[in-house]
Each structure stands twice: as structure tokens, then as C-alpha cells.
Amino acid sequence: MADRSSLLRSNKNPKLLGYSSFDPGGSIDSGISSSGEGRVSKEHGSKSAGKVVEDAERVSISWENIQVFVEQPGPSFIKRLCFGKNENEAAKRKQILFNVSGNVEAGTLLAIMGASGAGKTTLMNVLAHRNICQMEVRGSVEINNRPVGAEISSMSAYIQQEDLFVGTLTVREHLTFQAFLRMEKNVPDNQRKARVEDVILQLGLTKCADTYIGLPGRLRGISGGEKKRLSFASEFLTDPPLLFADEPTSGLDSFMAQSLITALQQLAAQGRTIICTIHQPSSQVYAMFNSILLLAEGRTAYLGSRPDAIQYFDSLGYRCPVNFNPADHFIHTLAIVPGDEENCRKRVQDICDVYSAHEAEFDKPETHERQDSFKEEANPRSSYKASWYRQFRSVFWRSWLTNKRDVLIFRIRFFQSIFIGLVTGIIFFQTTIDQDGVQNIYGAFFYIVTSVSFSNVAAVTFTFPIEKAIFLREHNNRMYRTDVYFLSKTFAESPQFFLGPLIMITVGYWMVGLRPDVLRFLVAYGILALVSMAAVSFAYVISTISPTPSVSTALSGPLILPLLVLGGFYIENRTIPEWLTWLRYLSWFNYGFEALAVNQWDNYGPIPCKIIPTNETYTKCVYNGSIAIEQRGLKEDNFLIDIYALVALIVGFRLISFLFLLRTSYKRT
């Protein structure tokens, strides 16, 4: 496969089928010459905020005989069990695209249009070589008359329909983050920042540059149109000569849609090749495209100049009414109307057959044999643009800002820690250390361990499911590695999980009346901090295996409760059945509870015991701390073992959660 530089050097643009001179159809002068070569006039170049693409960097793209097949979902397990397996089940496949061919010259703004299900997004995914892992793709794609595969991602940008951002960042911070991870390694930092400012100016984001992107229902941010522009800005930072956009006007009003397409028109006028899918554009937006591709039932109905499309359909007997939006006319003509499917499909077939006959005159026979160019490249991956250290520094910076600015969550956790400490202190206030007091102290310890665990588990289980879409998109764009994201996320969140136990034990320790020794207090805090991190690590496992927040919530309770019951308070360790003993070793409740008990009762005594003249009461009397520890089935010598076990659980759970996250990032979707 050829690299980007060699592909760009071979700038021999293929002839565009049905292409005539550039006609923007809007109020903005594109400066394109009538020859259709995509050259920008000096007058236009001086007015434009963007950089004019040099002739050596321009790309034209062509595709030949693209066919796409997908596997049909089979019957459910119950259906197969009851009715058996159909002999034709294994051969079930659905073809989405049928021998689609075409080409686009540099400096062209092409709109792929068609009714729902026509194959617009599928074709663009094939051209961009993205999201095709579950498809069987046949055919060939060429850049400047040279075959191209996965390396097309190094010279192109892909703007997806759904806008995904970290809402606590400002527009400038988001673009800075993107610039530091997506631009080439040899670009100095000052040039990266200058590029961010250029893109902000070019895409009209100056007014909102220092505004938060926003979180729905929590943090007010930029508008929907500005988010769509920000999506383009994020991809445009690397100044790609080839740009793909999936439904760029989706969710925008007519004015914002026209404004966005105007920006694309200006970019195309600078020499870039832009291909976008669009669903029922307004007449003003439609007039801004200089070429259109109409798909119907997975076949090409028309590819060529926008002004020539009306005349072409008129020659087929489908005249566009006066003062009628041509885009609506074409889509209605090629749509399959419910209740009249047979006639509609016959009309679509006739239109596509006519175009196929016209296209056959321009076919290149040598390309027909190249039918397997996509099979070995189903999962394109290019090299990272940033070093490991730069990736970690950038992702950690973003994660730190996100946690720092989420003031509401911080306040909730702060007051939650104070509240739990107060509840513990009030319920067990100045517990008298006697026979009953020993049991009350055990209750206080287990309540603290349980409260610390559940409060932190609840704070983490949603983390990865909520950010999964953003992580996968950025990871698939080769912005950063999975280990970088995981380490940055966990390190940035760690301070709050150390702060919570400190507040809780500071409030509750002295109110309960535990051993008035500063060293014992610090040891108790250290134990709770380890318990907190162990609970968080286990929550990371739940979070990484859960596809959605609701699944994470449903799993957390059933998975944690067995570890809670075997924590040494509800049932003594020496009475646990042998077949369940292994589960106790995974319980941080057990290690934290035992370590706190040893820290409290080690070398403690004597404990007052009022002897009642009955043998039964006399035998249950606890005289000192050693007996108190032994009575609960705990071991005084296990203190260091408990500490080491908590550290091992922290490392082990986090390693497991990382492996699950790694599996998710490499899973073919």
C-alpha cells in the first residue's frame, strides 16, 4: 500500500462522470475556475480564513464496482430449539450496495442523497474505510488513480452524525486537546495552538471559544449549531485534503444548516474534496452543492453536476415541478412508497438501469478483477501521532479538568462523607468499652467499611459506560492508547477517593471514642483509604463490563452483596463453609474489618467485665483486646496480611478492568 505522500504526489484526477463547471448556487463566490479543476483564485484566497490546498496535496477519489453484503440475524435460540435449523439459514445474506461506481475531483463538494435505506452512509463508510468490519465489501477505491485501503484515514477526516464531547471543556480547550494528539509529532506546540486559533476563526467559533461545551441538564453550553461546527473543527485541525461528513445538517434549523454548508463550500473552494450524506436538504442548501450522487435501493441513479440533474431526470420523463425543491423531487421519485412497492421498485430499477448503461461507456475493464481489496483490512489502524507521554499528559489534563469542574458531584461527595461520619458518631457516640461496647465497636467498624465501599462504588460504576462512546471514537481515531486512557482516568479520580475516607474518619473516629492515639487514627485512615480504593477498583470491573449505566446498576448489587456477607461481621470466618472460603479472599470488607479491629484491640486492656454467678456468662466475658479479636474469629497476626491483600485486590481488580476495557476497544463493531 502507498503512503499519504506518494498518493498525494500522483495527482492525476479521474474524470468526473457528468461533471460540468463549478456552480455554487449560493451567494458566496467560490473562485473555482470553469474547468472544474478546483483552482482557487487569488482574490478568493486572500479573503478566506483557511489555507488554500496546494495542487500537489489535492486528492481525487474514485470507486469501482462497490458491493456490500451483511449477514442477516438468525433465529433465536428458542426458535431453533422448537422448530429446528433451516437449511438455508447459513446462506442468508443481504446485499446493500450493487456495483456502485463513481469518482470525485479535487475541490468538489459532493452530496450523497437518497431515501432512507438507500445505502448512503454505507457507501461513505466504505470510501472512508470505517465501520466496515461486519460487512463483506467487494470492489476498489482509488486516490489519484492509485489503489488505497486503510491508509486513507491518514489523509482524510470523518465527521460522524452524532456529536460526542466532554461537556466540561471549553471549545478552545477541546480543540487544543485534539491538536496535541492528532497533529504530527514534529509540529511545535506554538504551531499547534496557532492552528487551533485559525480553525476557530475559520469555522466561526470565535464568540464561543471560551464557553463550556455543556452537559445536558447540568451545565449550560454552546448551541447545537456550534456543536456541529465544533465537530468539523476537530477533524479539520489536521488540514485534511479529503473530508467525509455523515448527515452534517441533522438536527439543525434551516439557517444553521445553510451556514454550515456555506462553511463546507468555502473549504471545497480552497481545493479540498468533501463528500457528505444529506437527508432532504432545503432548496438553499441543495443549491450549494456542485455535484450530487443519488442512490436508490443500493444502486446509483445519478452522479454528476447538480445543475445537470434536473435536465437528466427531465429526459427520463420525471420533470421537476416549477418552484419545487429539486432534492425533494429526486427523493420522492426514487422512494419506495408503502402500498405501491411494486410500481416504485420498477421505476427505480428503470432509472438505475438507464444510468448503468450510460456508466458502462466509461467503465475501465482492468478494475473488475480487483474484488477483494477490503477483506484483509477490515480493522484499519494507523500509527499514533503523539508519543505515550504526550498522550498521557493530554488525557490526564482533560480528566483532571473534568473532575475539577464537576462541582456538583464534588459537593455531593463532600457532604456525603460528612453525613456518614456524623451518623456513625451519633449512633455510636462515646461508646463505653465494656462487654456490650466491644460488640458496638465492631458494628461501628463494619458500618464505616460498608459506607465507604458503597458510596465509592456508586460514584464509579457509571464512569466507563457514560464515556464509552467518546473513548471508542477517539481511540479508533488513534488519538491515544487504551492504557493511557485507563491510567489517566484512574489517577485523575484518585484524590477524591482518598479525601472522602479522611473526612469520614476524622468526623466519626473521635465521636465514637476509639483509641485516642494519633498513630492509631492515621492507621485507621490508611486502612479506610485502601478499602475505598479496593471498592473503586471492583467498581471499575463492573463499569468496564457494562455496556450501559442501567446494566452497571443492575450488576453492582448482586456482585457486591456476597462479598459483604462474607466480610467477617455477619458470619464468622471460621464458620464459613469450605466451598465458599475462596470467595472470602476476594472480599475487601473482610480485610478492612479485620485490620480495623486489630488496630483498635491490639495490646488493649483490661476490659471491665461484671461477673454474674452463672458459668454461661463467665465463659463469654472479654477481658482484653486479644480475646475480643479471637472471639470474632479474627487473627491478630493477620494485620500485615490484610494490608497486603487490600493492595493486591486494588491491583488485581484494576488489571481485570483494564483487560475488559482493552477487549472492548479491540472488539470489532
XYZ file of C-alpha atoms in Angstrom:
669
model
C 0.000 0.000 0.000
C 1.136 3.510 -0.764
C 1.574 6.094 1.944
C -0.031 9.518 2.094
C 2.802 11.432 0.443
C 3.052 9.116 -2.540
C -0.693 9.113 -3.025
C -0.804 12.894 -2.933
C 2.060 13.190 -5.414
C 0.204 11.136 -8.014
C -2.394 13.829 -8.544
C -3.955 12.639 -11.775
C -7.593 13.378 -11.308
C -10.029 10.980 -12.928
C -12.805 12.445 -14.998
C -15.964 13.021 -13.007
C -18.983 11.392 -14.615
C -21.369 14.046 -15.879
C -19.278 16.845 -14.296
C -19.546 20.384 -15.622
C -18.224 23.736 -14.407
C -18.486 24.626 -10.724
C -21.756 26.334 -9.818
C -22.147 27.025 -6.108
C -25.671 28.255 -6.477
C -25.287 30.431 -3.394
C -24.302 33.955 -2.507
C -20.642 33.098 -1.818
C -18.198 33.292 -4.705
C -16.168 30.123 -4.716
C -13.475 31.322 -7.056
C -13.378 27.971 -8.862
C -12.379 28.077 -12.481
C -14.804 26.888 -15.089
C -12.571 23.982 -15.975
C -13.595 22.166 -12.819
C -10.027 21.611 -11.701
C -10.697 23.063 -8.263
C -8.254 26.008 -8.516
C -8.821 28.930 -6.206
C -8.480 32.469 -7.439
C -6.081 34.861 -5.708
C -8.936 37.153 -4.777
C -10.832 34.395 -3.014
C -7.700 33.026 -1.360
C -6.935 36.371 0.202
C -10.375 36.643 1.744
C -10.549 33.133 3.072
C -9.605 32.396 6.662
C -8.383 28.960 5.703
C -5.320 27.706 3.901
C -5.585 27.059 0.181
C -4.607 23.489 -0.609
C -1.646 23.260 -2.955
C -2.022 21.346 -6.225
C 0.414 18.683 -5.021
C -1.757 17.983 -1.956
C -5.128 17.772 -3.683
C -6.827 14.432 -3.947
C -9.470 12.987 -6.173
C -11.234 9.795 -5.182
C -12.793 7.133 -7.368
C -14.525 3.861 -6.626
C -15.387 0.948 -8.856
C -17.998 -1.815 -8.542
C -18.572 -1.450 -4.807
C -20.691 -4.291 -3.443
C -21.567 -4.650 0.233
C -23.058 -7.705 1.935
C -24.156 -8.100 5.549
C -25.191 -11.202 7.454
C -28.860 -11.435 8.317
C -29.644 -12.083 12.008
C -30.524 -15.718 12.548
C -33.477 -17.124 14.501
C -33.434 -17.011 18.275
C -32.232 -19.936 20.377
C -35.786 -20.810 21.416
C -36.973 -20.800 17.802
C -34.120 -23.074 16.721
C -34.815 -25.360 19.665
C -38.522 -25.649 18.859
C -38.508 -25.646 15.051
C -35.006 -26.773 14.150
C -32.496 -25.096 11.844
C -33.454 -24.062 8.334
C -31.127 -25.463 5.706
C -30.945 -22.047 4.026
C -30.138 -20.247 7.273
C -26.351 -20.332 6.838
C -26.604 -18.779 3.376
C -28.711 -15.795 4.472
C -27.091 -12.551 3.392
C -28.385 -9.172 2.407
C -26.766 -7.067 -0.270
C -26.823 -3.337 0.482
C -24.835 -1.877 -2.432
C -24.878 -3.180 -6.013
C -21.889 -2.358 -8.263
C -21.702 1.299 -7.299
C -19.034 3.242 -9.200
C -18.054 6.877 -9.434
C -15.359 9.483 -8.902
C -14.991 12.950 -7.443
C -12.402 15.546 -8.395
C -10.439 17.734 -6.015
C -12.210 20.921 -4.956
C -15.650 19.294 -5.179
C -18.472 19.405 -2.636
C -20.454 16.232 -3.295
C -23.785 15.401 -1.671
C -24.858 11.764 -1.442
C -28.650 11.751 -1.386
C -31.434 9.217 -1.432
C -34.373 7.867 0.510
C -33.904 6.135 3.858
C -32.198 2.763 3.396
C -30.724 3.662 0.028
C -27.175 2.951 1.231
C -25.799 6.486 1.645
C -23.947 6.006 4.918
C -22.777 2.529 3.899
C -21.157 3.876 0.746
C -19.429 6.685 2.604
C -18.155 4.254 5.257
C -16.689 2.098 2.504
C -14.998 5.094 0.880
C -13.620 6.270 4.237
C -12.726 2.674 5.177
C -14.521 2.909 8.540
C -17.176 0.860 10.321
C -16.980 -1.945 7.769
C -15.780 -4.777 9.999
C -19.132 -6.567 9.995
C -19.543 -6.225 6.252
C -18.215 -8.091 3.256
C -17.029 -5.423 0.846
C -16.039 -6.007 -2.758
C -14.674 -3.512 -5.217
C -11.863 -0.968 -5.231
C -11.235 2.588 -4.073
C -8.516 4.777 -5.586
C -6.929 8.076 -4.587
C -5.411 9.983 -7.512
C -5.663 6.821 -9.630
C -3.783 4.696 -7.093
C -5.372 1.904 -5.018
C -5.944 2.816 -1.386
C -7.174 0.950 1.667
C -6.800 1.594 5.380
C -4.194 4.331 4.833
C -6.956 6.599 3.549
C -7.566 7.520 7.212
C -4.183 9.286 7.326
C -5.214 11.779 4.647
C -8.912 12.170 5.405
C -11.240 13.266 8.184
C -14.595 11.737 9.072
C -17.315 13.769 10.782
C -19.896 11.413 12.223
C -23.540 12.274 12.659
C -23.554 12.106 16.456
C -21.698 14.871 18.290
C -19.702 13.477 21.218
C -17.817 15.837 23.521
C -16.581 16.163 27.094
C -19.011 18.861 28.166
C -16.905 20.407 30.933
C -14.272 21.634 28.463
C -14.450 24.912 26.604
C -14.354 24.998 22.823
C -10.729 26.184 22.817
C -9.686 23.538 25.358
C -11.336 20.784 23.353
C -9.587 21.853 20.155
C -6.277 22.205 21.996
C -6.655 18.650 23.297
C -7.376 17.445 19.771
C -4.439 19.389 18.324
C -1.926 17.922 20.769
C -2.993 14.353 19.968
C -3.892 14.441 16.270
C -1.268 16.629 14.671
C 2.095 15.232 13.581
C 4.804 14.699 16.199
C 7.218 17.174 14.622
C 4.793 20.125 14.877
C 5.887 22.570 17.625
C 3.415 23.397 20.377
C 3.146 27.045 19.362
C 2.122 25.999 15.852
C -0.491 23.665 17.297
C -2.004 26.496 19.307
C -1.854 28.810 16.292
C -3.660 26.167 14.236
C -6.389 25.979 16.903
C -6.921 29.737 16.649
C -7.022 29.561 12.836
C -9.677 26.834 12.894
C -11.745 28.723 15.482
C -11.716 31.766 13.209
C -12.332 29.803 10.034
C -15.380 27.934 11.316
C -16.955 30.894 13.111
C -16.390 29.737 16.699
C -14.748 32.923 17.972
C -17.703 34.066 20.076
C -17.995 30.737 21.899
C -14.291 29.859 22.051
C -14.175 30.191 25.849
C -17.656 28.799 26.508
C -18.224 25.356 28.011
C -19.463 22.770 25.539
C -22.119 21.857 28.095
C -23.773 18.898 29.782
C -27.499 18.281 29.164
C -29.466 19.282 32.241
C -26.372 20.137 34.295
C -24.138 22.660 32.553
C -25.317 25.185 30.017
C -23.099 25.316 26.940
C -22.921 26.078 23.249
C -25.798 25.656 20.810
C -26.454 22.691 18.558
C -25.166 24.514 15.507
C -21.973 25.443 17.291
C -21.502 21.814 18.367
C -21.811 20.737 14.757
C -19.225 23.333 13.739
C -17.004 22.115 16.573
C -17.221 18.578 15.159
C -15.926 19.903 11.847
C -13.252 21.953 13.594
C -11.999 18.873 15.474
C -11.485 16.974 12.231
C -10.225 19.966 10.288
C -7.302 20.600 12.661
C -5.071 18.259 10.680
C -5.948 20.134 7.471
C -7.010 17.010 5.528
C -7.427 17.275 1.765
C -10.318 14.778 1.896
C -13.316 15.215 4.186
C -16.278 12.900 4.847
C -19.377 14.109 6.718
C -22.334 11.957 7.696
C -25.566 13.975 7.869
C -23.856 17.261 8.850
C -27.150 19.186 8.979
C -29.018 16.643 11.121
C -30.847 18.349 13.996
C -30.158 21.898 12.756
C -32.667 24.524 11.681
C -32.617 25.800 8.090
C -30.458 28.828 8.894
C -27.828 26.860 10.799
C -27.835 24.145 8.133
C -27.246 26.727 5.422
C -24.498 28.354 7.478
C -22.748 25.015 7.965
C -22.904 24.048 4.291
C -21.579 27.512 3.469
C -18.517 26.700 5.554
C -18.112 23.405 3.676
C -18.484 25.251 0.394
C -15.666 27.584 1.359
C -13.437 24.646 2.325
C -14.111 22.963 -1.014
C -13.320 26.217 -2.784
C -9.856 26.089 -1.220
C -9.174 22.808 -3.047
C -10.414 20.162 -0.613
C -12.564 17.224 -1.640
C -15.674 16.980 0.538
C -18.216 14.147 0.442
C -21.248 14.237 2.697
C -24.539 12.430 3.052
C -27.576 14.618 3.487
C -31.240 13.880 4.049
C -33.767 16.145 2.324
C -31.830 19.436 2.195
C -33.657 22.716 1.731
C -33.544 24.331 -1.701
C -30.959 26.864 -0.473
C -28.722 24.140 0.930
C -29.177 21.989 -2.163
C -28.049 24.882 -4.363
C -24.688 24.998 -2.579
C -23.571 21.558 -3.808
C -21.768 21.443 -7.121
C -22.197 17.669 -7.554
C -24.711 15.141 -6.280
C -24.888 11.353 -6.080
C -28.374 9.843 -5.949
C -28.716 6.320 -4.563
C -31.807 4.135 -4.711
C -32.111 0.605 -3.376
C -28.310 0.329 -3.211
C -27.782 1.374 -6.832
C -26.630 4.583 -8.489
C -29.427 6.623 -10.034
C -27.334 9.673 -10.913
C -23.845 11.054 -10.327
C -22.792 14.355 -11.780
C -23.291 18.082 -11.785
C -26.111 19.477 -9.685
C -27.498 21.765 -12.420
C -27.492 18.873 -14.923
C -29.561 16.634 -12.637
C -32.861 18.382 -13.391
C -32.303 18.082 -17.128
C -31.240 14.444 -16.738
C -34.426 13.436 -14.890
C -36.482 15.535 -17.291
C -35.077 13.462 -20.152
C -36.265 10.324 -18.326
C -39.803 11.700 -18.068
C -39.663 12.872 -14.438
C -39.933 16.641 -14.790
C -39.393 18.701 -11.662
C -42.399 20.980 -10.989
C -41.859 24.725 -11.060
C -40.872 26.273 -7.710
C -40.347 22.784 -6.276
C -37.241 21.750 -4.345
C -35.251 19.524 -6.732
C -33.900 17.495 -3.815
C -37.423 16.612 -2.672
C -38.369 15.784 -6.264
C -35.470 13.358 -6.692
C -36.034 11.662 -3.346
C -39.780 11.275 -3.982
C -39.070 9.866 -7.414
C -36.644 7.273 -6.041
C -38.554 6.421 -2.839
C -40.425 3.176 -2.224
C -43.951 4.201 -1.225
C -45.727 1.798 1.170
C -48.657 0.168 -0.580
C -47.176 0.744 -4.039
C -43.883 -1.097 -3.649
C -44.040 -2.986 -6.949
C -44.507 0.082 -9.148
C -41.943 2.094 -7.185
C -39.315 -0.608 -7.432
C -39.980 -0.942 -11.164
C -39.498 2.829 -11.595
C -36.288 2.805 -9.538
C -34.946 -0.169 -11.473
C -35.596 1.543 -14.821
C -33.877 4.763 -13.707
C -30.852 2.889 -12.362
C -30.650 0.706 -15.473
C -30.521 3.788 -17.690
C -27.693 5.253 -15.624
C -25.852 1.907 -15.584
C -25.997 1.781 -19.364
C -24.577 5.319 -19.512
C -21.917 4.442 -16.947
C -20.839 1.338 -18.881
C -19.465 3.585 -21.612
C -16.849 4.895 -19.148
C -16.011 1.583 -17.413
C -12.386 0.558 -17.006
C -12.189 -3.209 -17.640
C -8.943 -3.744 -15.699
C -10.587 -2.791 -12.405
C -13.182 -5.545 -12.471
C -10.750 -8.206 -11.278
C -9.923 -6.356 -8.039
C -12.778 -7.600 -5.895
C -11.071 -8.463 -2.604
C -9.248 -5.248 -1.683
C -11.200 -4.814 1.544
C -11.046 -8.284 3.039
C -7.631 -8.067 4.657
C -8.125 -4.552 6.009
C -11.354 -4.802 7.952
C -9.855 -3.099 11.001
C -7.734 -0.162 9.783
C -5.244 1.188 12.313
C -2.628 3.831 11.661
C 0.211 4.876 13.926
C -0.341 7.269 16.811
C 0.547 10.893 16.110
C 1.602 11.600 19.721
C 4.091 9.873 21.994
C 2.955 7.887 25.010
C 3.980 10.668 27.364
C 2.113 13.340 25.383
C -0.951 11.123 25.231
C -0.879 10.575 28.987
C -0.285 14.244 29.760
C -3.129 15.389 27.496
C -5.701 12.812 28.605
C -4.776 13.297 32.262
C -5.135 17.078 31.841
C -8.612 16.641 30.381
C -9.679 14.142 33.054
C -8.371 16.413 35.804
C -10.292 19.399 34.403
C -13.440 17.283 34.110
C -13.308 16.208 37.755
C -12.289 19.657 38.942
C -15.164 21.409 37.182
C -17.872 18.935 38.113
C -18.568 20.989 41.238
C -21.990 19.467 41.911
C -20.634 15.921 42.176
C -17.731 17.088 44.349
C -20.101 18.848 46.742
C -22.359 15.829 46.938
C -19.462 13.515 47.801
C -18.050 16.021 50.316
C -21.297 16.375 52.239
C -21.948 12.648 51.898
C -18.673 11.912 53.717
C -19.521 14.404 56.463
C -23.023 12.961 56.802
C -21.816 9.351 57.102
C -19.212 10.412 59.674
C -21.852 12.262 61.700
C -24.285 9.336 61.544
C -21.546 6.992 62.758
C -20.573 9.361 65.558
C -24.157 9.976 66.675
C -25.205 6.323 66.714
C -22.039 5.091 68.437
C -21.299 8.307 70.371
C -18.611 7.819 73.035
C -19.123 4.083 73.233
C -18.200 2.706 76.637
C -15.636 -0.047 76.276
C -17.266 -2.882 78.196
C -18.706 -6.236 77.206
C -21.518 -4.653 75.194
C -19.273 -1.860 73.959
C -16.947 -4.330 72.250
C -19.794 -5.523 70.042
C -20.864 -1.938 69.351
C -17.347 -1.048 68.228
C -17.433 -3.955 65.794
C -20.722 -2.620 64.463
C -19.181 0.843 64.018
C -16.218 -0.589 62.128
C -18.337 -2.599 59.732
C -20.740 0.304 59.179
C -17.811 2.578 58.233
C -16.291 -0.023 55.898
C -19.667 -0.647 54.247
C -20.463 3.058 53.883
C -17.075 3.855 52.361
C -17.423 0.944 49.938
C -20.944 1.592 48.677
C -20.536 5.363 48.369
C -17.451 4.923 46.202
C -18.875 2.057 44.167
C -21.882 4.208 43.309
C -19.561 7.021 42.229
C -17.629 4.879 39.748
C -19.953 2.307 38.182
C -21.279 4.851 35.666
C -17.844 6.157 34.641
C -16.956 3.978 31.676
C -20.479 3.307 30.312
C -21.127 7.061 30.095
C -17.801 7.843 28.407
C -17.610 4.667 26.353
C -18.773 6.272 23.096
C -16.272 9.133 23.398
C -13.446 6.773 24.316
C -14.115 4.378 21.434
C -14.380 7.179 18.880
C -11.145 8.822 19.995
C -9.345 5.503 20.370
C -10.416 4.385 16.897
C -9.141 7.719 15.580
C -5.747 6.668 17.008
C -5.588 9.627 19.382
C -4.446 7.662 22.428
C -3.911 4.131 23.679
C -6.256 2.207 25.945
C -3.728 2.049 28.781
C -3.236 5.823 28.577
C -6.956 6.440 28.947
C -7.317 3.965 31.813
C -4.332 5.232 33.786
C -5.207 8.885 33.229
C -8.783 8.335 34.283
C -7.927 6.397 37.435
C -5.130 8.736 38.520
C -7.260 11.838 37.994
C -10.090 10.380 40.088
C -7.929 9.011 42.902
C -7.641 12.167 45.077
C -11.370 12.333 45.752
C -11.388 8.697 46.854
C -8.639 9.447 49.364
C -10.333 12.634 50.547
C -13.723 11.021 51.300
C -12.447 8.468 53.860
C -10.321 11.182 55.504
C -13.353 13.386 56.105
C -15.462 10.466 57.274
C -12.944 9.037 59.753
C -11.988 12.492 61.045
C -15.606 13.216 61.945
C -16.516 9.762 63.242
C -13.338 8.486 64.907
C -13.280 10.879 67.825
C -17.061 10.974 68.230
C -17.240 7.202 68.617
C -14.462 7.312 71.193
C -11.950 4.938 69.623
C -8.388 4.721 70.931
C -7.197 8.337 71.441
C -3.878 7.848 69.721
C -2.873 9.882 66.654
C -0.910 6.976 65.207
C -3.929 4.646 65.589
C -6.073 7.304 63.914
C -3.680 7.599 60.964
C -3.549 3.806 60.627
C -7.357 3.672 60.649
C -7.454 6.304 57.894
C -4.894 4.364 55.853
C -6.998 1.201 56.145
C -10.145 3.037 55.050
C -8.255 4.624 52.128
C -7.212 1.143 50.953
C -10.777 -0.111 51.415
C -12.005 2.841 49.373
C -9.563 2.143 46.537
C -10.372 -1.590 46.584
C -14.095 -0.836 46.295
C -13.400 1.631 43.478
C -11.252 -0.942 41.680
C -14.046 -3.530 41.903
C -16.476 -0.906 40.612
C -14.154 -0.344 37.643
C -14.567 -4.029 36.782
C -18.354 -3.663 36.836
C -18.118 -0.435 34.870
C -15.919 -1.834 32.101
C -18.027 -4.954 31.560
C -21.296 -2.975 31.445
C -22.427 -1.588 28.087
C -24.850 0.919 29.647
C -25.315 2.658 33.020
C -28.508 0.675 33.672
C -26.646 -2.623 33.275
C -23.928 -1.345 35.601
C -26.534 -0.511 38.250
C -28.185 -3.901 37.908
C -24.885 -5.783 38.274
C -23.331 -3.878 41.173
C -25.735 -5.059 43.898
C -25.745 -8.814 43.204
C -21.952 -8.894 42.734
C -21.109 -6.969 45.910
C -23.595 -8.482 48.387
C -21.890 -11.917 48.666
C -18.601 -10.169 49.453
C -20.396 -8.057 52.053
C -21.980 -11.050 53.808
C -18.604 -12.787 53.979
C -16.936 -9.689 55.415
C -16.454 -11.123 58.916
C -19.328 -9.373 60.682
C -22.482 -11.225 59.694
C -20.771 -14.597 59.770
C -17.509 -15.501 61.489
C -14.674 -16.568 59.202
C -14.199 -19.922 60.970
C -17.825 -20.922 60.331
C -17.871 -20.209 56.562
C -18.455 -23.411 54.524
C -15.344 -24.675 52.803
C -16.816 -24.378 49.312
C -17.321 -20.624 49.925
C -13.983 -19.932 51.554
C -12.403 -18.800 48.262
C -14.980 -16.003 47.944
C -13.924 -14.554 51.305
C -10.460 -13.914 49.901
C -11.992 -11.516 47.344
C -13.836 -9.509 50.000
C -12.203 -6.208 50.909
C -14.889 -5.961 53.611
C -13.197 -8.887 55.355
C -9.683 -7.443 55.194
C -10.728 -3.904 56.123
C -12.903 -5.064 59.025
C -10.185 -7.315 60.443
C -7.472 -4.638 60.064
C -9.591 -2.017 61.860
C -10.348 -4.491 64.660
C -6.679 -5.329 65.143
C -5.750 -1.642 65.061
C -8.314 -0.996 67.821
C -7.790 -4.017 70.093
C -4.081 -4.735 69.696
C -2.481 -4.533 73.197
C -5.731 -3.135 74.581
C -6.900 -3.932 78.078
C -8.151 -4.639 80.561
C -11.823 -4.542 79.556
C -14.249 -4.326 82.500
C -16.348 -7.445 82.977
C -19.148 -7.652 85.510
C -19.178 -11.324 86.538
C -22.597 -12.762 87.056
C -22.702 -16.044 89.093
C -23.501 -18.221 86.088
C -20.996 -20.318 84.235
C -22.517 -19.291 80.911
C -21.897 -15.565 81.426
C -18.444 -16.153 82.891
C -17.197 -18.030 79.835
C -18.320 -15.238 77.428
C -16.510 -12.464 79.264
C -13.943 -10.471 77.221
C -11.052 -9.315 79.397
C -8.745 -7.684 76.839
C -8.272 -6.833 73.177
C -6.687 -10.151 72.255
C -9.764 -12.029 73.460
C -12.001 -9.527 71.617
C -10.177 -10.279 68.370
C -10.200 -14.024 68.893
C -13.890 -14.068 69.854
C -14.859 -12.720 66.402
C -12.842 -15.412 64.644
C -10.200 -12.868 63.618
C -6.437 -13.162 63.926
C -4.132 -10.568 65.409
C -1.217 -11.701 63.262
C -3.167 -11.037 60.051
C -2.779 -7.243 60.153
C 0.009 -7.009 57.559
C -1.616 -9.780 55.536
C -4.809 -7.716 55.428
C -2.898 -4.645 54.218
C -1.080 -6.624 51.531
C -4.338 -8.302 50.499
C -6.075 -4.913 50.064
C -3.203 -3.706 47.896
C -3.362 -6.944 45.876
C -7.112 -6.536 45.361
C -6.609 -2.953 44.189
C -4.009 -4.025 41.633
C -5.861 -7.198 40.625
C -9.277 -5.606 40.129
C -7.782 -2.745 38.137
C -5.840 -5.134 35.946
C -9.022 -7.107 35.257
C -10.972 -3.930 34.475
C -8.202 -2.776 32.130
C -8.303 -6.103 30.282
C -12.066 -5.771 29.852
C -11.622 -2.222 28.560
C -8.874 -3.405 26.228
C -11.161 -6.119 24.913
C -13.884 -3.540 24.298
C -11.516 -1.233 22.440
C -10.307 -4.005 20.130
C -13.656 -5.669 19.675
C -14.890 -5.407 16.117
C -18.033 -3.323 15.950
